[in-house]
Amino acid sequence: MATVIEGKGGFRAWLNKRMPVDQFVADQLTGYYAPKNFNVWYFFGSLALLVFVMQIVTGIFVTMHFKPGEATAWNSVQVMVREVPYMWLIQPMHAVGASFFFVVVYLHMARAMLYGSYKAPRELLWIIGMLIYLALMAEAFMGYVLPNGNMSYWGAQVIINLFGTIPGIGPDLVEWIRGDYGIGDATLNRFFSLHVIALPFIIALLVMLHLVALRQVGSNNPDGIEIKEKLGKDGLPIDGVPFHPYYTVKDIVGVGLFLTLFAVVVFFAPTFGGLFMEPPNFEPANPVSTPDHIAPVWYFTPYYAILRAVPDQKIGALLMAASVVAFLFLPWLDRAKNKSIRYRGAASKILLGTFFITFVVLMWLGLKPADGIYVLLARIFTTLYFLFFILLPFVSKADGNGPVPDRVTYHAH
Ligand code: HEM
């Protein structure tokens, strides 16, 4: 009889001959040295991975009971949460999970901006991150349309019609995306297919590439100092610690905090005051009854505010596209020598701080009706938004070149 387990370590030896498991652990976990000064901002990469897996797992169960289509989608969601065991929990986990995904990804991106993690040699890592962000926006938008609530319907109407502003091909493109003259069965079925198969697959692939690119250059850190440049006698970075067990354990703390917060929201405030689930989406789609005020979910509203800040819809759509694409150019717009905001001057700190505030204010403005004072404010903050990207090359060049410490700053707890 061929024994797989030949005494102590037998199975492990058998496995390693066929798949380099130990080699992988040695290369990527115990032998991978990460900077020892990671702070809480470094939780969000692993948390993004966690939310992604959670969305896939809860999504598998939602898909089992969901019936895409104009006549069936809305009812199938109502039936699954009321009749199918545990779907009262799993369906809201999926819906709330979408918002948490964006909370985590926005904080993850903010961290990269604080510590200049997009700068050389991590430009490609940042670009792959931006591609994930774009794919995630498409994924979230389509998921939102699927249940065919009234805001799903009217939100999709507004967003898909934006493609109509593209000169020449616009109107045909809108019809091509919908697959019909209005949002109907064809639209809902193709969105289902893209939401459940194509986009998760693309996101998973991009996340893998993101991690491969990260391993190639190594993590940045709050000081923005390359730890690979200071090696000890053993050839290892003196400011690094093995990823496992140090950061696997630290990340578990982040996971615990995250899951606690997530559970509180799912159990006690799943709609989050209408921010995570909007009131009009508790009614089925009604093509003859527009919600009082159409707004996308909070994570899209900064861009929506920019779109509506301009009277001409074509220019508004162009500015909106530019406001997203602008992030792609950050590695080249930032001309400072130092990476981290810690070692940049006051002007850089004010510029970045103002940008973060601007983003949040635009988020709020996008949720408000586009009239009166809100329009004026949207115009002011849209200007501030673009000023960040315009001023960055000058400000970063002028005051991002001061002295940096020799070693990373680390205070033992
Ligand atoms: C599904 C979404 C994403 C996942 C699962 C993910 C995962 C990760 C992980 C595990 C890390 C290493 C741990 C850490 O530094 O926190 C990381 C680093 C990084 N990610 Fe992401 N990421 C995602 C989206 C993004 C996006 C949208 C961007 C930017 C547009 C981005 C930019 C970066 C950068 C620049 C780093 C290196 C940061 C540093 O070393 O300081 N990521 N990501």
Tab-separated table of C-alpha atoms and ligand atoms in Angstrom:
chain	number	residue	atom	x	y	z
A	1	MET	CA	0.000	0.000	0.000
A	2	ALA	CA	1.447	3.388	-0.951
A	3	THR	CA	1.529	5.470	2.183
A	4	VAL	CA	1.196	9.181	1.801
A	5	ILE	CA	2.060	9.885	5.421
A	6	GLU	CA	5.425	8.300	6.076
A	7	GLY	CA	6.040	9.050	9.702
A	8	LYS	CA	6.669	12.592	10.930
A	9	GLY	CA	6.780	15.087	8.095
A	10	GLY	CA	6.028	12.410	5.522
A	11	PHE	CA	3.062	14.118	4.013
A	12	ARG	CA	4.843	17.442	4.051
A	13	ALA	CA	7.788	15.961	2.165
A	14	TRP	CA	5.400	14.316	-0.286
A	15	LEU	CA	3.564	17.592	-0.843
A	16	ASN	CA	6.692	19.699	-1.181
A	17	LYS	CA	8.062	17.405	-3.860
A	18	ARG	CA	4.940	18.108	-5.876
A	19	MET	CA	4.190	21.720	-4.906
A	20	PRO	CA	6.659	24.193	-3.353
A	21	VAL	CA	4.526	24.976	-0.290
A	22	ASP	CA	7.385	25.423	2.200
A	23	GLN	CA	9.357	27.350	-0.385
A	24	PHE	CA	6.398	29.694	-0.855
A	25	VAL	CA	6.036	30.266	2.894
A	26	ALA	CA	9.783	30.871	3.206
A	27	ASP	CA	9.876	33.303	0.256
A	28	GLN	CA	6.631	35.175	0.791
A	29	LEU	CA	5.890	35.049	4.527
A	30	THR	CA	8.643	34.124	6.977
A	31	GLY	CA	11.401	35.252	4.634
A	32	TYR	CA	9.683	38.381	3.358
A	33	TYR	CA	10.900	41.407	5.283
A	34	ALA	CA	8.494	44.304	5.691
A	35	PRO	CA	9.346	47.649	7.317
A	36	LYS	CA	9.025	47.439	11.102
A	37	ASN	CA	7.279	50.812	11.427
A	38	PHE	CA	3.889	50.012	9.841
A	39	ASN	CA	1.049	51.847	11.592
A	40	VAL	CA	-2.743	51.380	11.459
A	41	TRP	CA	-2.889	52.801	7.929
A	42	TYR	CA	-1.259	49.556	6.823
A	43	PHE	CA	-4.289	47.521	7.918
A	44	PHE	CA	-6.339	48.454	4.885
A	45	GLY	CA	-4.644	46.319	2.218
A	46	SER	CA	-5.332	43.090	4.063
A	47	LEU	CA	-8.788	44.367	4.990
A	48	ALA	CA	-9.530	45.052	1.307
A	49	LEU	CA	-8.609	41.427	0.622
A	50	LEU	CA	-10.909	40.293	3.425
A	51	VAL	CA	-13.874	42.330	2.144
A	52	PHE	CA	-13.287	41.065	-1.390
A	53	VAL	CA	-13.437	37.435	-0.198
A	54	MET	CA	-16.492	38.248	1.923
A	55	GLN	CA	-18.278	39.783	-1.078
A	56	ILE	CA	-17.532	36.698	-3.180
A	57	VAL	CA	-18.758	34.270	-0.496
A	58	THR	CA	-21.948	36.196	0.361
A	59	GLY	CA	-22.433	36.860	-3.383
A	60	ILE	CA	-22.436	33.108	-4.102
A	61	PHE	CA	-25.414	32.674	-1.749
A	62	VAL	CA	-27.253	35.759	-3.010
A	63	THR	CA	-26.839	34.462	-6.588
A	64	MET	CA	-28.429	31.130	-5.587
A	65	HIS	CA	-31.691	32.876	-4.791
A	66	PHE	CA	-31.614	35.946	-7.030
A	67	LYS	CA	-33.586	35.929	-10.278
A	68	PRO	CA	-32.280	38.574	-12.678
A	69	GLY	CA	-34.820	40.310	-14.880
A	70	GLU	CA	-37.376	43.066	-14.954
A	71	ALA	CA	-40.256	40.992	-13.608
A	72	THR	CA	-38.382	38.831	-11.113
A	73	ALA	CA	-35.384	40.699	-9.631
A	74	TRP	CA	-37.134	42.824	-7.024
A	75	ASN	CA	-39.373	40.007	-5.748
A	76	SER	CA	-36.562	37.485	-5.586
A	77	VAL	CA	-34.659	39.748	-3.153
A	78	GLN	CA	-37.764	40.231	-0.987
A	79	VAL	CA	-38.421	36.496	-0.952
A	80	MET	CA	-34.826	35.501	-0.169
A	81	VAL	CA	-34.520	37.760	2.881
A	82	ARG	CA	-37.900	36.699	4.271
A	83	GLU	CA	-38.115	33.023	3.372
A	84	VAL	CA	-34.645	31.544	2.923
A	85	PRO	CA	-32.820	30.616	6.150
A	86	TYR	CA	-30.021	33.050	7.033
A	87	MET	CA	-30.508	35.201	3.957
A	88	TRP	CA	-31.826	37.944	6.299
A	89	LEU	CA	-28.164	38.121	7.329
A	90	ILE	CA	-26.256	37.234	4.169
A	91	GLN	CA	-28.037	39.611	1.775
A	92	PRO	CA	-27.468	42.710	3.995
A	93	MET	CA	-23.871	41.581	4.547
A	94	HIS	CA	-23.409	41.751	0.783
A	95	ALA	CA	-25.131	45.131	0.440
A	96	VAL	CA	-23.365	46.720	3.442
A	97	GLY	CA	-20.122	45.000	2.366
A	98	ALA	CA	-20.129	47.105	-0.806
A	99	SER	CA	-20.004	50.317	1.240
A	100	PHE	CA	-17.357	48.926	3.583
A	101	PHE	CA	-15.283	47.920	0.556
A	102	PHE	CA	-15.154	51.550	-0.505
A	103	VAL	CA	-14.450	52.810	3.034
A	104	VAL	CA	-11.463	50.467	3.171
A	105	VAL	CA	-10.264	51.229	-0.363
A	106	TYR	CA	-10.529	55.008	0.143
A	107	LEU	CA	-8.489	54.782	3.366
A	108	HIS	CA	-5.999	52.507	1.568
A	109	MET	CA	-5.616	55.104	-1.190
A	110	ALA	CA	-5.380	57.978	1.318
A	111	ARG	CA	-2.508	56.129	3.041
A	112	ALA	CA	-0.688	55.871	-0.309
A	113	MET	CA	-1.122	59.624	-0.769
A	114	LEU	CA	0.085	60.409	2.766
A	115	TYR	CA	3.265	58.393	2.464
A	116	GLY	CA	3.954	58.890	-1.260
A	117	SER	CA	3.575	55.148	-1.876
A	118	TYR	CA	2.724	55.844	-5.527
A	119	LYS	CA	6.175	57.305	-6.203
A	120	ALA	CA	8.993	55.371	-7.890
A	121	PRO	CA	9.508	52.426	-7.742
A	122	ARG	CA	5.814	51.810	-6.982
A	123	GLU	CA	4.162	53.550	-9.951
A	124	LEU	CA	2.928	50.304	-11.491
A	125	LEU	CA	1.587	49.121	-8.140
A	126	TRP	CA	-0.416	52.354	-7.943
A	127	ILE	CA	-1.655	52.065	-11.542
A	128	ILE	CA	-2.815	48.485	-10.963
A	129	GLY	CA	-4.528	49.785	-7.800
A	130	MET	CA	-6.309	52.424	-9.886
A	131	LEU	CA	-7.447	49.747	-12.364
A	132	ILE	CA	-8.851	47.798	-9.388
A	133	TYR	CA	-10.629	50.984	-8.272
A	134	LEU	CA	-12.199	51.486	-11.717
A	135	ALA	CA	-13.272	47.831	-11.934
A	136	LEU	CA	-14.675	48.089	-8.423
A	137	MET	CA	-16.741	51.135	-9.376
A	138	ALA	CA	-18.214	49.232	-12.352
A	139	GLU	CA	-18.857	46.204	-10.124
A	140	ALA	CA	-20.616	48.285	-7.447
A	141	PHE	CA	-22.695	50.223	-9.971
A	142	MET	CA	-23.981	47.073	-11.666
A	143	GLY	CA	-24.668	45.372	-8.353
A	144	TYR	CA	-26.716	48.398	-7.293
A	145	VAL	CA	-28.814	48.229	-10.474
A	146	LEU	CA	-29.549	44.483	-10.200
A	147	PRO	CA	-32.343	44.427	-7.560
A	148	ASN	CA	-34.291	46.839	-9.772
A	149	GLY	CA	-35.398	49.178	-6.983
A	150	ASN	CA	-36.551	52.668	-7.897
A	151	MET	CA	-33.150	54.250	-7.227
A	152	SER	CA	-31.460	51.360	-9.082
A	153	TYR	CA	-33.587	52.184	-12.082
A	154	TRP	CA	-33.219	55.964	-12.048
A	155	GLY	CA	-29.562	55.895	-11.037
A	156	ALA	CA	-28.824	53.585	-13.947
A	157	GLN	CA	-30.805	55.902	-16.214
A	158	VAL	CA	-28.643	58.906	-15.228
A	159	ILE	CA	-25.300	57.094	-15.348
A	160	ILE	CA	-25.876	55.209	-18.605
A	161	ASN	CA	-27.171	58.394	-20.265
A	162	LEU	CA	-23.843	60.066	-19.444
A	163	PHE	CA	-22.281	57.953	-22.179
A	164	GLY	CA	-24.633	59.792	-24.541
A	165	THR	CA	-22.511	62.922	-24.086
A	166	ILE	CA	-19.616	61.333	-26.018
A	167	PRO	CA	-19.575	63.132	-29.386
A	168	GLY	CA	-20.671	61.096	-32.396
A	169	ILE	CA	-21.101	57.642	-30.929
A	170	GLY	CA	-22.887	58.691	-27.697
A	171	PRO	CA	-26.545	57.854	-28.445
A	172	ASP	CA	-25.685	54.544	-30.136
A	173	LEU	CA	-23.382	53.643	-27.252
A	174	VAL	CA	-26.176	54.213	-24.717
A	175	GLU	CA	-28.444	51.850	-26.642
A	176	TRP	CA	-25.652	49.302	-26.944
A	177	ILE	CA	-24.983	49.340	-23.188
A	178	ARG	CA	-28.681	48.946	-22.337
A	179	GLY	CA	-29.322	46.431	-25.125
A	180	ASP	CA	-32.742	48.040	-25.431
A	181	TYR	CA	-34.440	51.450	-25.751
A	182	GLY	CA	-34.863	51.563	-21.998
A	183	ILE	CA	-33.500	49.770	-18.945
A	184	GLY	CA	-35.120	46.369	-19.168
A	185	ASP	CA	-34.518	42.648	-19.193
A	186	ALA	CA	-31.566	42.853	-21.566
A	187	THR	CA	-29.828	45.431	-19.360
A	188	LEU	CA	-30.469	43.565	-16.107
A	189	ASN	CA	-29.330	40.231	-17.545
A	190	ARG	CA	-26.068	41.545	-18.940
A	191	PHE	CA	-25.359	43.480	-15.747
A	192	PHE	CA	-25.934	40.257	-13.807
A	193	SER	CA	-23.484	38.374	-15.984
A	194	LEU	CA	-20.856	41.118	-15.697
A	195	HIS	CA	-21.393	41.562	-11.942
A	196	VAL	CA	-21.216	37.864	-11.110
A	197	ILE	CA	-18.632	36.555	-13.563
A	198	ALA	CA	-16.606	39.036	-15.605
A	199	LEU	CA	-15.816	41.784	-13.113
A	200	PRO	CA	-15.044	39.617	-10.057
A	201	PHE	CA	-12.705	37.622	-12.285
A	202	ILE	CA	-10.995	40.794	-13.549
A	203	ILE	CA	-10.717	42.190	-10.003
A	204	ALA	CA	-9.240	38.924	-8.681
A	205	LEU	CA	-6.677	38.946	-11.495
A	206	LEU	CA	-5.781	42.594	-10.845
A	207	VAL	CA	-5.446	41.979	-7.093
A	208	MET	CA	-2.991	39.148	-7.850
A	209	LEU	CA	-0.962	41.443	-10.101
A	210	HIS	CA	-1.140	44.142	-7.403
A	211	LEU	CA	0.428	41.764	-4.896
A	212	VAL	CA	3.047	40.490	-7.353
A	213	ALA	CA	4.076	44.096	-8.069
A	214	LEU	CA	4.131	44.822	-4.310
A	215	ARG	CA	6.451	41.880	-3.618
A	216	GLN	CA	8.807	42.977	-6.383
A	217	VAL	CA	9.414	46.461	-4.956
A	218	GLY	CA	8.536	45.815	-1.290
A	219	SER	CA	6.260	47.893	0.914
A	220	ASN	CA	6.771	51.577	1.503
A	221	ASN	CA	6.286	52.790	5.117
A	222	PRO	CA	5.212	55.892	7.082
A	223	ASP	CA	8.713	57.378	6.805
A	224	GLY	CA	8.929	56.779	3.066
A	225	ILE	CA	12.456	55.371	3.443
A	226	GLU	CA	13.476	52.357	1.327
A	227	ILE	CA	14.462	49.656	3.830
A	228	LYS	CA	16.231	47.655	1.106
A	229	GLU	CA	18.934	50.301	1.018
A	230	LYS	CA	20.118	49.530	4.577
A	231	LEU	CA	21.134	45.896	4.847
A	232	GLY	CA	22.760	44.196	7.832
A	233	LYS	CA	25.693	41.769	7.750
A	234	ASP	CA	23.220	38.937	7.084
A	235	GLY	CA	22.043	40.711	3.932
A	236	LEU	CA	18.624	41.428	5.443
A	237	PRO	CA	17.102	44.919	5.852
A	238	ILE	CA	17.959	46.149	9.355
A	239	ASP	CA	14.660	48.040	9.522
A	240	GLY	CA	12.598	45.046	8.425
A	241	VAL	CA	10.805	42.259	10.265
A	242	PRO	CA	9.540	38.964	8.802
A	243	PHE	CA	6.004	39.406	7.489
A	244	HIS	CA	5.047	36.230	9.331
A	245	PRO	CA	4.503	36.168	12.284
A	246	TYR	CA	4.791	39.930	12.915
A	247	TYR	CA	2.318	41.307	10.405
A	248	THR	CA	0.056	38.278	10.126
A	249	VAL	CA	-0.578	38.746	13.862
A	250	LYS	CA	-0.896	42.530	13.606
A	251	ASP	CA	-3.319	42.194	10.669
A	252	ILE	CA	-5.520	39.870	12.740
A	253	VAL	CA	-6.014	42.757	15.185
A	254	GLY	CA	-7.225	44.895	12.257
A	255	VAL	CA	-9.524	42.095	11.123
A	256	GLY	CA	-11.012	41.821	14.642
A	257	LEU	CA	-11.693	45.558	14.842
A	258	PHE	CA	-13.091	45.619	11.332
A	259	LEU	CA	-15.431	42.660	11.843
A	260	THR	CA	-16.739	44.166	15.083
A	261	LEU	CA	-17.587	47.427	13.343
A	262	PHE	CA	-19.040	45.585	10.365
A	263	ALA	CA	-21.264	43.443	12.607
A	264	VAL	CA	-22.527	46.523	14.474
A	265	VAL	CA	-23.571	48.153	11.191
A	266	VAL	CA	-25.081	44.995	9.652
A	267	PHE	CA	-27.101	44.201	12.794
A	268	PHE	CA	-28.049	47.631	14.061
A	269	ALA	CA	-27.868	50.104	11.175
A	270	PRO	CA	-27.745	48.314	7.806
A	271	THR	CA	-29.173	51.287	5.919
A	272	PHE	CA	-26.757	53.595	7.789
A	273	GLY	CA	-29.280	56.407	7.831
A	274	GLY	CA	-30.068	55.964	4.142
A	275	LEU	CA	-26.418	56.291	3.166
A	276	PHE	CA	-25.617	52.611	2.514
A	277	MET	CA	-29.150	51.727	1.352
A	278	GLU	CA	-31.210	54.603	0.023
A	279	PRO	CA	-34.939	54.932	0.868
A	280	PRO	CA	-36.186	54.926	-2.788
A	281	ASN	CA	-34.578	51.524	-3.215
A	282	PHE	CA	-37.079	50.046	-0.801
A	283	GLU	CA	-39.643	50.454	-3.600
A	284	PRO	CA	-39.613	48.543	-6.892
A	285	ALA	CA	-38.502	50.314	-10.092
A	286	ASN	CA	-41.180	52.631	-11.409
A	287	PRO	CA	-40.460	54.241	-14.797
A	288	VAL	CA	-43.223	56.836	-14.261
A	289	SER	CA	-42.188	57.903	-10.762
A	290	THR	CA	-38.825	59.614	-10.404
A	291	PRO	CA	-37.417	59.717	-6.846
A	292	ASP	CA	-37.535	63.286	-5.458
A	293	HIS	CA	-33.830	63.504	-5.648
A	294	ILE	CA	-31.638	61.114	-7.654
A	295	ALA	CA	-28.210	60.522	-6.142
A	296	PRO	CA	-25.806	57.620	-6.415
A	297	VAL	CA	-24.483	55.822	-3.325
A	298	TRP	CA	-22.071	57.897	-1.183
A	299	TYR	CA	-18.871	56.471	-2.698
A	300	PHE	CA	-19.723	57.946	-6.103
A	301	THR	CA	-21.033	61.292	-4.892
A	302	PRO	CA	-17.755	63.293	-5.028
A	303	TYR	CA	-17.669	62.675	-8.774
A	304	TYR	CA	-21.421	63.220	-9.098
A	305	ALA	CA	-21.045	66.636	-7.418
A	306	ILE	CA	-18.353	67.535	-9.979
A	307	LEU	CA	-20.645	66.412	-12.823
A	308	ARG	CA	-23.456	68.638	-11.603
A	309	ALA	CA	-21.271	71.637	-10.795
A	310	VAL	CA	-21.187	72.546	-14.482
A	311	PRO	CA	-24.332	73.686	-16.359
A	312	ASP	CA	-23.225	72.053	-19.621
A	313	GLN	CA	-23.688	68.290	-19.205
A	314	LYS	CA	-21.000	67.464	-21.788
A	315	ILE	CA	-18.366	69.481	-19.944
A	316	GLY	CA	-19.606	68.147	-16.611
A	317	ALA	CA	-19.186	64.557	-17.811
A	318	LEU	CA	-15.722	65.360	-19.120
A	319	LEU	CA	-14.688	66.915	-15.801
A	320	MET	CA	-16.095	63.955	-13.940
A	321	ALA	CA	-14.031	61.540	-16.030
A	322	ALA	CA	-10.963	63.773	-15.568
A	323	SER	CA	-11.465	63.846	-11.796
A	324	VAL	CA	-11.119	60.053	-11.622
A	325	VAL	CA	-8.370	59.687	-14.215
A	326	ALA	CA	-6.273	62.419	-12.543
A	327	PHE	CA	-5.242	59.967	-9.788
A	328	LEU	CA	-3.438	57.853	-12.397
A	329	PHE	CA	-0.940	60.656	-12.940
A	330	LEU	CA	-0.019	61.233	-9.290
A	331	PRO	CA	3.332	59.377	-9.537
A	332	TRP	CA	4.484	61.923	-12.097
A	333	LEU	CA	2.726	65.012	-10.792
A	334	ASP	CA	4.439	64.597	-7.428
A	335	ARG	CA	8.008	65.810	-7.948
A	336	ALA	CA	9.231	65.759	-4.350
A	337	LYS	CA	12.406	63.882	-3.448
A	338	ASN	CA	10.909	62.662	-0.186
A	339	LYS	CA	7.953	60.335	-0.223
A	340	SER	CA	6.273	60.716	3.154
A	341	ILE	CA	4.249	63.772	4.130
A	342	ARG	CA	6.211	63.639	7.418
A	343	TYR	CA	9.249	65.053	5.650
A	344	ARG	CA	7.550	67.644	3.489
A	345	GLY	CA	6.910	71.279	4.251
A	346	ALA	CA	3.770	73.031	5.477
A	347	ALA	CA	2.615	73.873	1.937
A	348	SER	CA	2.473	70.162	1.004
A	349	LYS	CA	0.652	69.351	4.220
A	350	ILE	CA	-1.929	72.085	3.619
A	351	LEU	CA	-2.366	71.044	-0.024
A	352	LEU	CA	-2.985	67.374	0.797
A	353	GLY	CA	-5.123	68.185	3.857
A	354	THR	CA	-7.278	70.536	1.773
A	355	PHE	CA	-7.664	67.829	-0.866
A	356	PHE	CA	-8.905	65.267	1.658
A	357	ILE	CA	-11.397	67.785	3.071
A	358	THR	CA	-12.490	68.751	-0.463
A	359	PHE	CA	-13.148	65.113	-1.344
A	360	VAL	CA	-15.380	64.656	1.718
A	361	VAL	CA	-17.226	67.958	1.140
A	362	LEU	CA	-17.896	66.987	-2.491
A	363	MET	CA	-19.139	63.624	-1.234
A	364	TRP	CA	-21.650	65.470	0.960
A	365	LEU	CA	-22.607	67.917	-1.819
A	366	GLY	CA	-23.303	65.037	-4.224
A	367	LEU	CA	-25.954	63.810	-1.792
A	368	LYS	CA	-27.679	67.208	-1.711
A	369	PRO	CA	-30.058	68.593	-4.354
A	370	ALA	CA	-28.305	70.537	-7.117
A	371	ASP	CA	-29.766	73.945	-6.362
A	372	GLY	CA	-29.105	77.205	-4.519
A	373	ILE	CA	-26.076	77.360	-2.271
A	374	TYR	CA	-25.168	73.727	-3.017
A	375	VAL	CA	-24.369	74.546	-6.646
A	376	LEU	CA	-22.133	77.428	-5.625
A	377	LEU	CA	-20.347	75.251	-3.069
A	378	ALA	CA	-19.961	72.430	-5.628
A	379	ARG	CA	-18.288	74.901	-7.996
A	380	ILE	CA	-15.893	76.152	-5.336
A	381	PHE	CA	-14.938	72.658	-4.204
A	382	THR	CA	-14.644	71.329	-7.785
A	383	THR	CA	-12.144	74.126	-8.405
A	384	LEU	CA	-10.249	73.198	-5.229
A	385	TYR	CA	-10.267	69.543	-6.312
A	386	PHE	CA	-8.532	70.256	-9.611
A	387	LEU	CA	-6.247	72.855	-8.033
A	388	PHE	CA	-4.685	70.040	-6.015
A	389	PHE	CA	-3.529	68.249	-9.170
A	390	ILE	CA	-2.447	71.507	-10.831
A	391	LEU	CA	-0.453	72.796	-7.851
A	392	LEU	CA	1.066	69.479	-6.782
A	393	PRO	CA	4.034	69.533	-9.221
A	394	PHE	CA	5.084	72.993	-8.025
A	395	VAL	CA	4.440	72.596	-4.314
A	396	SER	CA	6.032	69.135	-4.130
A	397	LYS	CA	9.123	70.296	-6.000
A	398	ALA	CA	9.512	73.331	-3.761
A	399	ASP	CA	9.151	71.813	-0.308
A	400	GLY	CA	9.508	68.070	-0.458
A	401	ASN	CA	13.282	67.800	-0.389
A	402	GLY	CA	14.340	68.348	3.217
A	403	PRO	CA	16.429	65.940	5.288
A	404	VAL	CA	15.017	62.512	6.167
A	405	PRO	CA	16.222	60.309	9.038
A	406	ASP	CA	18.762	57.614	8.355
A	407	ARG	CA	16.628	54.857	9.814
A	408	VAL	CA	12.856	54.424	10.080
A	409	THR	CA	11.322	55.882	13.237
A	410	TYR	CA	10.097	53.141	15.500
A	411	HIS	CA	9.066	53.285	19.128
A	412	ALA	CA	8.687	49.940	20.868
A	413	HIS	CA	5.368	49.667	22.705
B	1	HEM	C1	-9.517	45.083	-3.914
B	1	HEM	C2	-8.774	46.138	-3.703
B	1	HEM	C3	-7.378	46.116	-3.165
B	1	HEM	C4	-6.707	45.140	-2.481
B	1	HEM	C5	-7.239	43.759	-2.057
B	1	HEM	C6	-5.391	45.640	-2.192
B	1	HEM	C7	-4.425	44.938	-1.484
B	1	HEM	C8	-3.227	45.464	-1.055
B	1	HEM	C9	-2.356	44.872	-0.078
B	1	HEM	C10	-2.624	43.534	0.653
B	1	HEM	C11	-1.307	45.684	0.091
B	1	HEM	C12	-0.137	45.487	1.079
B	1	HEM	C13	-0.590	45.882	2.461
B	1	HEM	C14	-0.738	47.375	2.628
B	1	HEM	O1	0.189	48.104	2.225
B	1	HEM	O2	-1.789	47.828	3.125
B	1	HEM	C15	-1.461	46.809	-0.808
B	1	HEM	C16	-0.575	47.850	-0.969
B	1	HEM	C17	-0.763	48.938	-1.807
B	1	HEM	N1	-1.920	49.231	-2.541
B	1	HEM	FE1	-3.573	48.065	-2.632
B	1	HEM	N2	-5.251	46.893	-2.720
B	1	HEM	C18	-6.451	47.227	-3.313
B	1	HEM	C19	-6.754	48.424	-3.946
B	1	HEM	C20	-5.856	49.458	-4.155
B	1	HEM	C21	-6.159	50.713	-4.791
B	1	HEM	C22	-7.543	51.092	-5.308
B	1	HEM	C23	-4.999	51.438	-4.810
B	1	HEM	C24	-4.740	52.819	-5.381
B	1	HEM	C25	-5.354	53.359	-6.328
B	1	HEM	C26	-3.970	50.656	-4.177
B	1	HEM	C27	-2.647	51.057	-4.011
B	1	HEM	C28	-1.727	50.413	-3.210
B	1	HEM	C29	-0.380	50.892	-2.933
B	1	HEM	C30	0.263	52.165	-3.496
B	1	HEM	C31	0.212	49.975	-2.054
B	1	HEM	C32	1.630	50.054	-1.428
B	1	HEM	C33	1.507	50.872	-0.193
B	1	HEM	C34	2.785	50.993	0.616
B	1	HEM	O3	3.626	50.116	0.552
B	1	HEM	O4	2.881	52.027	1.325
B	1	HEM	N3	-4.520	49.473	-3.787
B	1	HEM	N4	-2.661	46.658	-1.482
